């Protein structure tokens, strides 16, 4: 819900869907993948900051701004990047993480941030779990708004419990017969997804049409997901832990396994955003070429070392290999 407190902007209370406009400052004097939250006296050289915020602009204004941004681009570049944050993520922290990803991975598309009502506290895991279910309809509504714009495609990047919000929203769109919206959503990327594996397969089977390309980023070093799994009795059933990699590949899903990377974080839960290795792979084209089954092209392009790293962490379904 909107808050009058300028330091909060949105409370963790659940309510109706609201549209807002935010401008985020990304400092240049920092390490790649690093987020330094703003102090009371913001240091623009080092700290992220919210430099502009217009709350509750309304559905029509959101659509107009989105149309204007997209229409200014050449047709082939009219893509929208939708980020869905994860567990324990207050509104401002989700915005800063989104901005860091856009900046450090060189994403140049129009960006939409979906903020669902996370309590922003570790002990409030069950509250966030219920909020993720509550937020399904809002995300489905947002995706409909974006699909009705001049966008030619929508990329969804969902993190942690945000993956549950995303899969539930896609399922909702499928049950409502919104094939026009689903057809524009490609790819779907789930990073460290906090979803039970059986639930995920059930959600996936309900999607018609399914995403043309889906990628799941997993890690056996993800201590946050290990704790989530323990709370449920263990068994390594959380999708983001990666124990079901072969089954995912058989289902046509690409898997990026971050377990062996040496530049991860302490908890291993946001390695997808903080890994300089992944950033280098993305910047040099080795990541996209590997996901497209073009390892040989990477080597011809002088990306041998990077393509070797990509080959060690990326696992492709047979369908993708056959598309070369």
Short mmCIF file of C-alpha atoms in Angstrom, two decimals, residues 125 193-197 222-244:
data_model
loop_
_atom_site.label_atom_id
_atom_site.label_comp_id
_atom_site.label_asym_id
_atom_site.label_seq_id
_atom_site.Cartn_x
_atom_site.Cartn_y
_atom_site.Cartn_z
CA UNK A 125 8.65 -15.89 5.83
CA UNK A 193 13.37 -19.96 -7.31
CA UNK A 194 11.82 -20.70 -3.93
CA UNK A 195 9.18 -23.11 -5.25
CA UNK A 196 8.51 -26.73 -4.41
CA UNK A 197 9.56 -28.77 -7.43
CA UNK A 222 22.16 -21.31 -1.74
CA UNK A 223 21.87 -21.22 2.06
CA UNK A 224 18.60 -19.28 2.02
CA UNK A 225 16.91 -22.00 -0.04
CA UNK A 226 18.50 -24.68 2.13
CA UNK A 227 16.86 -23.03 5.15
CA UNK A 228 13.54 -22.83 3.29
CA UNK A 229 13.85 -26.51 2.47
CA UNK A 230 14.63 -27.37 6.10
CA UNK A 231 11.53 -25.52 7.27
CA UNK A 232 9.52 -27.87 5.08
CA UNK A 233 11.17 -31.04 6.32
CA UNK A 234 14.14 -31.23 3.96
CA UNK A 235 14.44 -33.43 0.91
CA UNK A 236 16.07 -30.83 -1.36
CA UNK A 237 12.73 -30.10 -3.01
CA UNK A 238 13.23 -26.37 -3.61
CA UNK A 239 13.57 -25.77 -7.33
CA UNK A 240 16.49 -23.35 -6.95
CA UNK A 241 18.73 -25.86 -5.16
CA UNK A 242 19.14 -27.67 -8.47
CA UNK A 243 18.78 -31.32 -7.51
CA UNK A 244 16.24 -31.85 -10.32
#
